[in-house]
Tab-separated table of C-alpha atoms in Angstrom:
chain	number	residue	atom	x	y	z
V	265	MET	CA	103.130	83.923	93.601
V	266	GLN	CA	105.601	85.744	91.364
V	267	HIS	CA	105.074	89.511	91.281
V	268	PHE	CA	105.938	92.116	88.623
V	269	ASP	CA	105.466	95.841	88.429
V	270	ILE	CA	103.913	95.441	84.970
V	271	VAL	CA	102.399	92.573	82.991
V	272	ILE	CA	102.204	93.082	79.220
V	273	ILE	CA	99.796	90.898	77.266
V	274	GLY	CA	100.979	90.360	73.684
V	275	ALA	CA	104.343	90.513	71.898
V	276	GLY	CA	103.204	92.163	68.693
V	277	ILE	CA	103.887	95.714	67.492
V	278	SER	CA	102.294	97.244	70.625
V	279	GLY	CA	103.756	94.848	73.191
V	280	ILE	CA	107.284	95.353	71.893
V	281	ASP	CA	106.626	99.108	71.828
V	282	ALA	CA	105.523	99.040	75.473
V	283	ALA	CA	108.528	96.972	76.578
V	284	CYS	CA	110.997	99.315	74.875
V	285	HIS	CA	109.346	102.324	76.488
V	286	PHE	CA	109.571	100.743	79.938
V	287	LYS	CA	113.253	100.030	79.318
V	288	MET	CA	113.851	103.647	78.334
V	289	LYS	CA	111.478	105.585	80.595
V	290	CYS	CA	110.923	103.306	83.616
V	291	PRO	CA	114.217	101.405	83.954
V	292	GLY	CA	113.529	100.440	87.564
V	293	LYS	CA	110.266	98.667	86.781
V	294	SER	CA	110.092	94.889	86.475
V	295	PHE	CA	107.912	93.604	83.649
V	296	ILE	CA	107.057	90.440	81.765
V	297	ILE	CA	105.410	89.858	78.381
V	298	TYR	CA	103.020	86.950	77.901
V	299	GLU	CA	102.555	85.869	74.294
V	300	GLY	CA	100.129	83.075	73.460
V	301	ARG	CA	101.771	82.141	70.194
V	302	ASP	CA	105.273	80.774	69.578
V	303	ASN	CA	106.777	83.938	68.139
V	304	TYR	CA	106.739	87.710	68.400
V	305	GLY	CA	105.230	89.972	65.740
V	306	GLY	CA	101.494	89.429	66.135
V	307	THR	CA	99.799	90.087	62.803
V	308	TRP	CA	103.070	90.071	60.900
V	309	ASP	CA	103.945	86.557	62.049
V	310	LEU	CA	100.384	85.181	61.990
V	311	PHE	CA	99.332	86.025	58.440
V	312	LYS	CA	101.024	84.009	55.694
V	313	TYR	CA	98.992	84.887	52.618
V	314	PRO	CA	100.785	86.019	49.424
V	315	GLY	CA	102.056	89.586	49.337
V	316	ILE	CA	101.239	90.484	52.931
V	317	ARG	CA	102.575	93.980	53.554
V	318	SER	CA	101.901	97.185	55.416
V	319	ASP	CA	99.062	99.395	54.240
V	320	SER	CA	100.723	102.418	55.862
V	321	ASP	CA	104.072	103.992	55.105
V	322	MET	CA	106.808	102.533	57.280
V	323	HIS	CA	108.142	105.885	58.448
V	324	THR	CA	104.965	106.315	60.493
V	325	PHE	CA	104.370	102.600	61.091
V	326	SER	CA	107.841	102.119	62.578
V	327	TYR	CA	108.668	103.229	66.110
V	328	ASN	CA	109.493	106.873	66.755
V	329	PHE	CA	112.554	105.811	68.791
V	330	ARG	CA	114.015	103.483	66.152
V	331	PRO	CA	114.425	104.742	62.572
V	332	TRP	CA	113.165	102.792	59.586
V	333	THR	CA	116.305	102.321	57.485
V	334	TYR	CA	115.021	99.883	54.875
V	335	HIS	CA	114.432	101.140	51.345
V	336	LYS	CA	110.779	100.267	50.820
V	337	THR	CA	108.184	102.688	52.177
V	338	ILE	CA	105.392	100.097	51.849
V	339	SER	CA	107.045	97.017	53.298
V	340	ASP	CA	106.529	93.265	53.182
V	341	ALA	CA	105.900	91.260	56.358
V	342	ASP	CA	109.316	89.582	56.350
V	343	THR	CA	111.097	92.942	56.481
V	344	ILE	CA	108.773	94.163	59.221
V	345	MET	CA	109.575	91.010	61.212
V	346	ASP	CA	113.299	91.696	60.713
V	347	TYR	CA	112.793	95.232	62.020
V	348	LEU	CA	110.904	93.965	65.083
V	349	GLY	CA	113.534	91.294	65.748
V	350	GLU	CA	116.312	93.883	65.573
V	351	THR	CA	114.365	96.126	67.954
V	352	ILE	CA	113.890	93.284	70.447
V	353	LYS	CA	117.627	92.510	70.306
V	354	GLU	CA	118.703	96.135	70.629
V	355	PHE	CA	116.560	96.718	73.731
V	356	GLY	CA	117.093	93.309	75.324
V	357	ILE	CA	113.420	92.358	75.238
V	358	HIS	CA	113.813	88.618	74.510
V	359	GLU	CA	114.484	87.761	78.144
V	360	HIS	CA	111.151	89.317	79.123
V	361	ILE	CA	108.950	87.365	76.672
V	362	ASN	CA	107.230	84.128	77.690
V	363	TYR	CA	105.865	82.376	74.601
V	364	HIS	CA	103.018	79.825	74.582
V	365	HIS	CA	101.442	81.632	77.558
V	366	TRP	CA	97.740	82.376	76.994
V	367	ILE	CA	96.178	84.803	79.461
V	368	THR	CA	92.603	83.847	80.343
V	369	ASN	CA	91.607	86.280	83.088
V	370	ALA	CA	92.833	89.225	85.146
V	371	ALA	CA	91.296	90.240	88.470
V	372	TRP	CA	91.889	93.513	90.308
V	373	SER	CA	91.793	93.616	94.102
V	374	SER	CA	91.251	97.016	95.700
V	375	LYS	CA	92.203	95.469	99.023
V	376	ASN	CA	95.667	94.506	97.772
V	377	ASN	CA	96.002	97.231	95.089
V	378	GLN	CA	97.143	94.709	92.504
V	379	TRP	CA	96.121	92.480	89.641
V	380	VAL	CA	96.182	88.702	89.692
V	381	VAL	CA	96.721	87.451	86.148
V	382	LYS	CA	95.972	83.839	85.285
V	383	GLY	CA	96.606	81.802	82.172
V	384	ARG	CA	97.796	78.580	80.589
V	385	ASP	CA	101.373	77.663	79.805
V	386	ASN	CA	100.854	75.514	76.730
V	387	SER	CA	104.522	74.543	76.541
V	388	MET	CA	104.259	72.839	79.950
V	389	ASN	CA	100.514	72.065	79.854
V	390	GLU	CA	99.948	73.746	83.171
V	391	ASP	CA	98.119	76.745	84.585
V	392	PHE	CA	99.981	79.694	86.062
V	393	GLU	CA	99.257	82.935	87.863
V	394	VAL	CA	101.221	86.058	88.710
V	395	SER	CA	100.441	89.392	90.327
V	396	CYS	CA	101.297	92.884	89.139
V	397	ASN	CA	100.739	96.535	89.960
V	398	PHE	CA	99.851	97.586	86.424
V	399	LEU	CA	98.300	95.700	83.500
V	400	MET	CA	99.146	96.575	79.897
V	401	VAL	CA	96.943	94.922	77.265
V	402	CYS	CA	98.686	94.942	73.871
V	403	ALA	CA	96.656	92.211	72.169
V	404	GLY	CA	95.182	94.269	69.336
V	405	TYR	CA	91.473	94.113	68.713
V	406	TYR	CA	90.768	91.183	66.440
V	407	ASP	CA	90.419	87.438	66.826
V	408	TYR	CA	93.600	85.519	66.010
V	409	ASP	CA	91.705	82.218	65.848
V	410	GLU	CA	89.524	82.993	62.841
V	411	GLY	CA	88.451	85.741	60.484
V	412	TYR	CA	84.954	86.672	59.408
V	413	THR	CA	83.382	84.482	56.733
V	414	PRO	CA	79.758	85.070	55.649
V	415	ASP	CA	77.324	82.182	55.309
V	416	TYR	CA	77.601	81.718	51.552
V	417	PRO	CA	74.660	79.893	49.947
V	418	GLY	CA	75.648	76.604	48.343
V	419	VAL	CA	79.263	76.671	49.530
V	420	GLU	CA	78.929	72.995	50.460
V	421	ASN	CA	78.485	72.207	46.741
V	422	TYR	CA	81.760	73.816	45.733
V	423	LYS	CA	84.434	71.247	44.756
V	424	GLY	CA	87.437	73.588	44.632
V	425	ARG	CA	89.459	74.904	47.548
V	426	PHE	CA	87.939	77.556	49.805
V	427	VAL	CA	90.065	79.538	52.283
V	428	HIS	CA	90.062	82.641	54.453
V	429	PRO	CA	93.402	84.525	54.190
V	430	GLN	CA	93.881	84.256	57.953
V	431	LYS	CA	94.069	80.462	57.518
V	432	TRP	CA	96.473	80.492	54.555
V	433	THR	CA	98.858	77.540	54.423
V	434	ASP	CA	101.862	76.691	52.257
V	435	ASP	CA	100.074	73.864	50.451
V	436	ILE	CA	97.610	76.197	48.719
V	437	VAL	CA	98.358	76.027	44.992
V	438	TYR	CA	97.233	78.779	42.635
V	439	ASP	CA	99.746	78.533	39.773
V	440	ASP	CA	97.876	78.516	36.437
V	441	LYS	CA	94.545	78.346	38.299
V	442	ASN	CA	91.383	80.408	38.080
V	443	VAL	CA	91.057	82.264	41.376
V	444	VAL	CA	88.252	84.371	42.813
V	445	VAL	CA	89.008	86.689	45.728
V	446	ILE	CA	85.849	87.842	47.486
V	447	GLY	CA	86.276	91.301	48.957
V	448	SER	CA	87.812	94.661	48.145
V	449	GLY	CA	89.460	95.681	51.408
V	450	ALA	CA	93.106	95.843	52.455
V	451	THR	CA	93.634	92.073	52.341
V	452	ALA	CA	92.050	91.639	48.921
V	453	VAL	CA	94.025	94.449	47.280
V	454	THR	CA	97.202	92.955	48.738
V	455	LEU	CA	96.509	89.377	47.689
V	456	ILE	CA	95.387	89.988	44.130
V	457	PRO	CA	98.448	91.655	42.556
V	458	ALA	CA	100.739	89.271	44.465
V	459	MET	CA	98.922	86.224	43.054
V	460	ALA	CA	98.199	87.623	39.581
V	461	GLU	CA	101.667	86.839	38.219
V	462	LYS	CA	101.104	83.093	38.699
V	463	THR	CA	97.363	82.548	38.272
V	464	LYS	CA	95.642	81.733	35.003
V	465	HIS	CA	93.264	84.531	35.884
V	466	ILE	CA	92.205	86.189	39.124
V	467	THR	CA	88.931	87.982	39.806
V	468	MET	CA	88.164	90.487	42.528
V	469	LEU	CA	84.520	89.902	43.393
V	470	GLN	CA	83.111	92.729	45.450
V	471	ARG	CA	79.618	93.369	46.697
V	472	SER	CA	80.450	97.087	46.772
V	473	PRO	CA	83.597	99.073	45.928
V	474	SER	CA	86.204	100.450	48.326
V	475	TYR	CA	88.421	103.522	48.062
V	476	ILE	CA	91.858	102.486	46.827
V	477	MET	CA	94.808	104.841	46.411
V	478	SER	CA	98.267	104.224	45.081
V	479	ARG	CA	101.229	105.031	47.322
V	480	PRO	CA	104.884	105.064	46.226
V	481	LEU	CA	106.766	101.882	47.049
V	482	TYR	CA	109.870	104.022	47.494
V	483	ASP	CA	109.597	107.474	49.067
V	484	LYS	CA	111.656	110.020	47.106
V	485	PHE	CA	111.610	112.516	49.976
V	486	SER	CA	112.918	109.876	52.377
V	487	LYS	CA	115.677	108.930	49.952
V	488	PHE	CA	116.651	112.593	49.590
V	489	VAL	CA	116.812	113.407	53.323
V	490	ASN	CA	118.722	110.183	54.013
V	491	LEU	CA	121.412	111.341	51.585
V	492	ILE	CA	122.082	114.607	53.396
V	493	PHE	CA	121.077	114.082	57.056
V	494	PRO	CA	121.957	111.585	59.815
V	495	LYS	CA	119.543	108.650	59.868
V	496	ARG	CA	117.626	109.744	62.980
V	497	LEU	CA	117.025	113.236	61.633
V	498	ALA	CA	116.133	111.834	58.205
V	499	HIS	CA	113.664	109.440	59.834
V	500	PHE	CA	112.168	112.316	61.835
V	501	LEU	CA	111.680	114.457	58.712
V	502	ALA	CA	110.227	111.620	56.596
V	503	ARG	CA	107.950	110.612	59.461
V	504	TRP	CA	106.553	114.101	59.966
V	505	LYS	CA	106.083	114.640	56.256
V	506	ASN	CA	103.884	111.543	56.136
V	507	ILE	CA	102.082	112.378	59.401
V	508	LEU	CA	101.068	115.765	58.009
V	509	LEU	CA	100.016	114.222	54.692
V	510	GLN	CA	97.822	111.678	56.523
V	511	ILE	CA	96.195	114.406	58.600
V	512	TYR	CA	95.662	116.583	55.520
V	513	LEU	CA	94.049	113.767	53.517
V	514	TYR	CA	91.778	112.759	56.388
V	515	ASN	CA	90.672	116.348	57.093
V	516	ALA	CA	90.147	117.026	53.388
V	517	SER	CA	88.015	113.860	53.210
V	518	GLN	CA	85.854	115.143	56.065
V	519	LYS	CA	85.484	118.681	54.713
V	520	SER	CA	85.370	118.058	50.946
V	521	PRO	CA	84.555	114.379	50.397
V	522	ASN	CA	83.405	114.820	46.802
V	523	ALA	CA	86.654	116.540	45.821
V	524	VAL	CA	88.731	113.750	47.384
V	525	LYS	CA	86.540	111.131	45.729
V	526	LYS	CA	87.046	112.740	42.313
V	527	TYR	CA	90.807	112.966	42.899
V	528	ILE	CA	91.053	109.259	43.769
V	529	GLN	CA	89.038	108.255	40.707
V	530	LYS	CA	91.107	110.546	38.493
V	531	GLN	CA	94.293	108.797	39.610
V	532	ILE	CA	92.768	105.394	38.822
V	533	ARG	CA	91.678	106.542	35.349
V	534	LYS	CA	95.252	107.643	34.596
V	535	VAL	CA	96.272	103.991	34.854
V	536	LEU	CA	93.209	102.131	33.558
V	537	GLY	CA	92.245	104.560	30.811
V	538	LYS	CA	89.114	106.578	30.117
V	539	ASP	CA	87.175	103.565	28.787
V	540	TYR	CA	87.459	101.478	31.966
V	541	PRO	CA	84.214	101.487	34.018
V	542	VAL	CA	85.655	103.241	37.083
V	543	GLU	CA	82.160	104.430	38.019
V	544	THR	CA	81.082	100.801	38.352
V	545	HIS	CA	84.035	99.217	40.128
V	546	PHE	CA	85.740	102.052	42.035
V	547	ASN	CA	82.861	104.305	43.050
V	548	PRO	CA	81.942	103.567	46.682
V	549	ASP	CA	78.542	104.586	48.034
V	550	TYR	CA	80.140	106.190	51.105
V	551	ASN	CA	82.545	109.092	51.580
V	552	PRO	CA	86.341	108.706	51.822
V	553	TRP	CA	87.410	107.614	55.323
V	554	ASP	CA	83.898	106.558	56.347
V	555	GLN	CA	85.751	103.276	56.030
V	556	ARG	CA	89.511	102.774	56.019
V	557	LEU	CA	91.111	103.822	52.746
V	558	CYS	CA	93.125	101.045	51.088
V	559	ALA	CA	96.625	101.628	49.782
V	560	VAL	CA	98.376	99.831	46.925
V	561	PRO	CA	102.088	100.356	46.121
V	562	ASP	CA	102.922	101.855	42.735
V	563	ASN	CA	99.471	101.045	41.282
V	564	ASP	CA	100.154	97.292	41.355
V	565	LEU	CA	96.462	96.322	41.526
V	566	PHE	CA	95.460	98.668	38.711
V	567	LEU	CA	98.369	97.515	36.542
V	568	ALA	CA	97.286	93.889	37.019
V	569	ILE	CA	93.816	94.900	35.791
V	570	LYS	CA	95.212	96.886	32.870
V	571	GLU	CA	97.395	93.972	31.773
V	572	GLY	CA	94.402	91.609	31.798
V	573	LYS	CA	95.714	89.426	34.618
V	574	CYS	CA	92.895	90.525	36.908
V	575	SER	CA	89.269	91.478	36.414
V	576	VAL	CA	86.743	93.064	38.748
V	577	GLU	CA	83.124	92.013	39.264
V	578	THR	CA	80.833	94.235	41.329
V	579	GLU	CA	77.871	91.981	42.036
V	580	HIS	CA	76.131	89.955	44.687
V	581	ILE	CA	76.613	86.199	44.988
V	582	GLU	CA	73.553	84.085	44.262
V	583	THR	CA	75.161	80.755	45.132
V	584	PHE	CA	78.303	78.689	44.997
V	585	ILE	CA	78.234	75.984	42.349
V	586	GLU	CA	80.413	72.936	41.810
V	587	ASN	CA	83.047	74.743	39.750
V	588	GLY	CA	82.791	78.281	41.110
V	589	ILE	CA	80.274	81.013	41.852
V	590	ARG	CA	77.018	82.083	40.206
V	591	LEU	CA	76.204	85.777	40.515
V	592	LYS	CA	72.696	87.215	40.785
V	593	SER	CA	72.983	88.440	37.199
V	594	GLY	CA	73.335	84.796	36.158
V	595	LYS	CA	77.006	85.137	35.269
V	596	GLU	CA	79.203	82.260	36.463
V	597	LEU	CA	82.794	82.617	37.624
V	598	ASP	CA	84.979	79.525	37.245
V	599	ALA	CA	87.232	79.069	40.247
V	600	ASP	CA	89.731	76.411	41.249
V	601	LEU	CA	90.355	78.460	44.405
V	602	VAL	CA	88.099	80.906	46.244
V	603	VAL	CA	89.626	83.249	48.815
V	604	SER	CA	87.136	84.847	51.192
V	605	ALA	CA	88.936	88.109	52.035
V	606	THR	CA	85.890	89.304	53.915
V	607	GLY	CA	87.368	90.829	57.021
V	608	LEU	CA	88.161	90.163	60.624
V	609	LYS	CA	86.381	89.373	63.842
V	610	ILE	CA	86.788	91.765	66.737
V	611	LYS	CA	88.056	90.338	70.022
V	612	ILE	CA	88.373	92.845	72.837
V	613	LEU	CA	91.301	92.641	75.295
V	614	GLY	CA	92.562	89.511	73.573
V	615	GLY	CA	89.578	87.591	74.962
V	616	VAL	CA	90.788	88.056	78.562
V	617	GLU	CA	88.035	88.128	81.195
V	618	VAL	CA	88.606	91.173	83.382
V	619	LYS	CA	87.223	91.558	86.892
V	620	VAL	CA	87.360	94.488	89.287
V	621	ASP	CA	86.698	93.369	92.866
V	622	ASP	CA	84.909	90.215	91.630
V	623	ASN	CA	82.710	92.144	89.174
V	624	VAL	CA	83.136	91.092	85.537
V	625	ILE	CA	83.804	94.094	83.321
V	626	ASN	CA	81.744	94.461	80.143
V	627	VAL	CA	83.952	96.649	77.973
V	628	GLY	CA	80.998	97.552	75.758
V	629	ASP	CA	79.423	99.424	78.693
V	630	LEU	CA	82.486	101.572	79.379
V	631	MET	CA	84.072	104.653	77.869
V	632	THR	CA	87.711	104.936	76.934
V	633	TYR	CA	89.822	107.552	78.729
V	634	LYS	CA	92.221	109.364	76.367
V	635	GLY	CA	91.927	106.298	74.134
V	636	ILE	CA	94.239	104.421	76.533
V	637	MET	CA	92.486	103.491	79.787
V	638	LEU	CA	88.979	102.213	80.537
V	639	GLN	CA	86.411	103.871	82.752
V	640	ASP	CA	86.367	102.423	86.311
V	641	VAL	CA	89.231	99.990	85.617
V	642	PRO	CA	92.230	100.758	87.901
V	643	ASN	CA	95.897	100.562	86.942
V	644	ALA	CA	95.363	99.238	83.434
V	645	ALA	CA	95.906	100.435	79.884
V	646	THR	CA	95.022	99.120	76.448
V	647	VAL	CA	97.083	100.001	73.403
V	648	VAL	CA	94.968	100.495	70.290
V	649	GLY	CA	96.284	102.348	67.258
V	650	TYR	CA	94.653	104.811	64.909
V	651	THR	CA	92.042	103.809	62.373
V	652	ASN	CA	92.807	106.725	60.033
V	653	ALA	CA	96.611	106.603	60.247
V	654	SER	CA	99.425	104.233	61.150
V	655	TRP	CA	98.722	102.021	64.170
V	656	THR	CA	102.123	102.678	65.728
V	657	LEU	CA	101.697	106.447	65.891
V	658	LYS	CA	99.077	106.058	68.633
V	659	ALA	CA	100.827	103.055	70.189
V	660	ASP	CA	103.988	105.128	70.688
V	661	LEU	CA	102.015	107.920	72.345
V	662	ALA	CA	100.047	105.499	74.546
V	663	CYS	CA	103.175	103.722	75.793
V	664	ALA	CA	104.962	106.999	76.509
V	665	TYR	CA	101.890	108.268	78.378
V	666	VAL	CA	101.773	105.170	80.583
V	667	CYS	CA	105.433	105.715	81.457
V	668	ARG	CA	104.664	109.318	82.412
V	669	LEU	CA	101.717	108.132	84.480
V	670	LEU	CA	103.735	105.495	86.363
V	671	ASN	CA	106.590	107.897	87.047
V	672	HIS	CA	104.107	110.506	88.294
V	673	MET	CA	102.569	107.988	90.666
V	674	ASP	CA	105.981	106.956	91.989
V	675	ALA	CA	107.027	110.576	92.499
V	676	HIS	CA	103.897	111.314	94.554
V	677	GLY	CA	103.626	108.031	96.441
V	678	LEU	CA	100.415	107.009	94.649
V	679	LYS	CA	99.366	103.368	94.337
V	680	THR	CA	96.320	103.426	92.060
V	681	CYS	CA	94.787	105.486	89.269
V	682	THR	CA	91.251	104.991	87.983
V	683	PRO	CA	89.429	106.908	85.228
V	684	GLN	CA	86.019	107.898	86.584
V	685	LEU	CA	83.163	109.838	85.012
V	686	VAL	CA	82.556	112.960	87.100
V	687	ASP	CA	80.743	114.998	84.457
V	688	ASP	CA	77.101	113.955	84.041
V	689	ASP	CA	76.891	115.931	80.813
V	690	VAL	CA	78.896	113.493	78.672
V	691	ASN	CA	77.123	111.737	75.816
V	692	THR	CA	78.463	108.457	74.448
V	693	GLU	CA	79.275	107.615	70.841
V	694	PRO	CA	80.806	104.605	69.058
V	695	VAL	CA	84.544	104.491	69.669
V	696	ILE	CA	85.167	103.976	65.930
V	697	ASN	CA	83.063	106.058	63.554
V	698	PHE	CA	83.422	103.650	60.645
V	699	SER	CA	80.744	101.945	58.593
V	700	SER	CA	83.054	98.971	57.932
V	701	GLY	CA	81.454	95.581	58.489
V	702	TYR	CA	83.933	94.445	61.132
V	703	VAL	CA	83.145	97.574	63.191
V	704	VAL	CA	79.364	97.391	62.791
V	705	ARG	CA	79.355	93.707	63.796
V	706	ALA	CA	81.220	94.520	67.017
V	707	LEU	CA	79.495	97.688	68.255
V	708	ASP	CA	78.078	95.896	71.306
V	709	VAL	CA	81.513	94.748	72.528
V	710	LEU	CA	83.605	97.795	71.633
V	711	PRO	CA	84.046	100.481	74.302
V	712	LYS	CA	82.372	103.844	73.831
V	713	GLN	CA	83.827	107.320	73.570
V	714	GLY	CA	82.408	110.516	75.011
V	715	ASP	CA	81.608	113.733	73.212
V	716	LYS	CA	84.152	115.771	75.190
V	717	TYR	CA	87.706	115.524	76.502
V	718	PRO	CA	89.152	113.346	78.061
V	719	TRP	CA	86.639	110.735	76.937
V	720	ARG	CA	86.765	111.639	73.259
V	721	LEU	CA	89.220	110.138	70.779
V	722	HIS	CA	90.926	112.697	68.594
V	723	GLN	CA	92.125	110.344	65.829
V	724	ASN	CA	94.685	113.081	65.226
V	725	TYR	CA	98.352	112.581	66.010
V	726	VAL	CA	99.205	116.237	66.586
V	727	LYS	CA	96.340	116.744	69.050
V	728	ASP	CA	97.198	113.522	70.870
V	729	LEU	CA	100.874	114.441	70.974
V	730	ILE	CA	100.020	117.666	72.813
V	731	VAL	CA	97.543	116.026	75.192
V	732	LEU	CA	99.458	112.841	76.004
V	733	LYS	CA	103.025	114.109	76.007
V	734	TYR	CA	102.772	117.667	77.319
V	735	ARG	CA	99.521	118.164	79.212
V	736	LYS	CA	99.701	117.469	82.949
V	737	ILE	CA	98.831	113.967	84.140
V	738	GLU	CA	96.292	114.897	86.799
V	739	ASP	CA	92.759	115.902	85.879
V	740	ASP	CA	89.306	115.650	87.448
V	741	SER	CA	88.516	112.376	85.669
V	742	LEU	CA	91.591	110.437	86.823
V	743	LYS	CA	91.300	109.466	90.496
V	744	PHE	CA	94.465	108.617	92.435
V	745	ASN	CA	94.820	106.780	95.730
């Protein structure tokens, strides 16, 4: 059986991040990346719907070790894929990636102090297995096979085309068509302005509003610092400016939610005018950052509404009809195409079955240690980004921490490390304190967090930077052997 020091599952943002860190920080370690699909990039290669782009600024969404040098601050998927491809080439990661390799299960043996990882090589139609000392799961947290679609009444009567954005294909035609997009989250606010230029009319149909803020497509501060500083320093300054702004907005939302709510609505009214019913369509019944705040570049969604290309309906669906949707008010929306931008399905650990000494691990019963490792699971890490900031900020910290951990173990002749609960006075809480549907639907499968360090997630980059980069590796909750 082939053996590696590290097995990485997934060649998306996090998997590439992990591989680059191992190249830089653990150059003596052997590693391999298993990617189930036929290309790197994860989300950015999977999703093909119109306008797909980042909903975070790229100075914080890019890697801390490789500057973002493109002009757009909110970037399209193609440019993000170019950036990832350049990163893979620069660090020599291609030779480590095995595509078409789906991992099905991973089993830890305390007797052998190693993992046995099994999967299917779909390019050869054969099973395979390898062993490793450390397992790095970089598969994100949602299901790549399908998104979440509610059971719409009467959808079988609808004669037009019905699609979830995750299943978008090139043959979907919307030029000069009436389109209804169901939803008001990140996907919906991306799709709508991108499609509005070609549709006859497009409607955003939402059961309830979301918080939506405009962000500049081009960052003036970034442009300024790039004119006078070397690119790495300019990237560092632009990155930290945006990190601090993200932290400020999140903290302000927690401490003064009404003030933030009024500010967001005020910005929308500046574009749509005082007569637009902002209170109806952009007035959520929850506080800012109780769910993820959506970003639109340079007010593109609001401009589409102002120009009459898009309209918003805040109502419940009564039923689908042959030519569209009937709302509970009795109003009917004509639709040649309906896009159900209704969210994602959570899939923990990429759907891999994990065993520790023949015992199947139920992730929903465990707590997360420093947001990186799982309680009672030896020599393994999961990379999950922030929910209130750019994903890659936490991914960078997690990958760097794992490198520190592995180097510490090597320096002290240690073979295993296992997070264990030694404090009986730790209460559990949901790992994500969001009221979003995709989170609520998955509470039983998501890991828990504790109410005190090191079992509590900070969701704060500065705090995590101190803890993960500078605080000593050893503590009472991490058991070495």
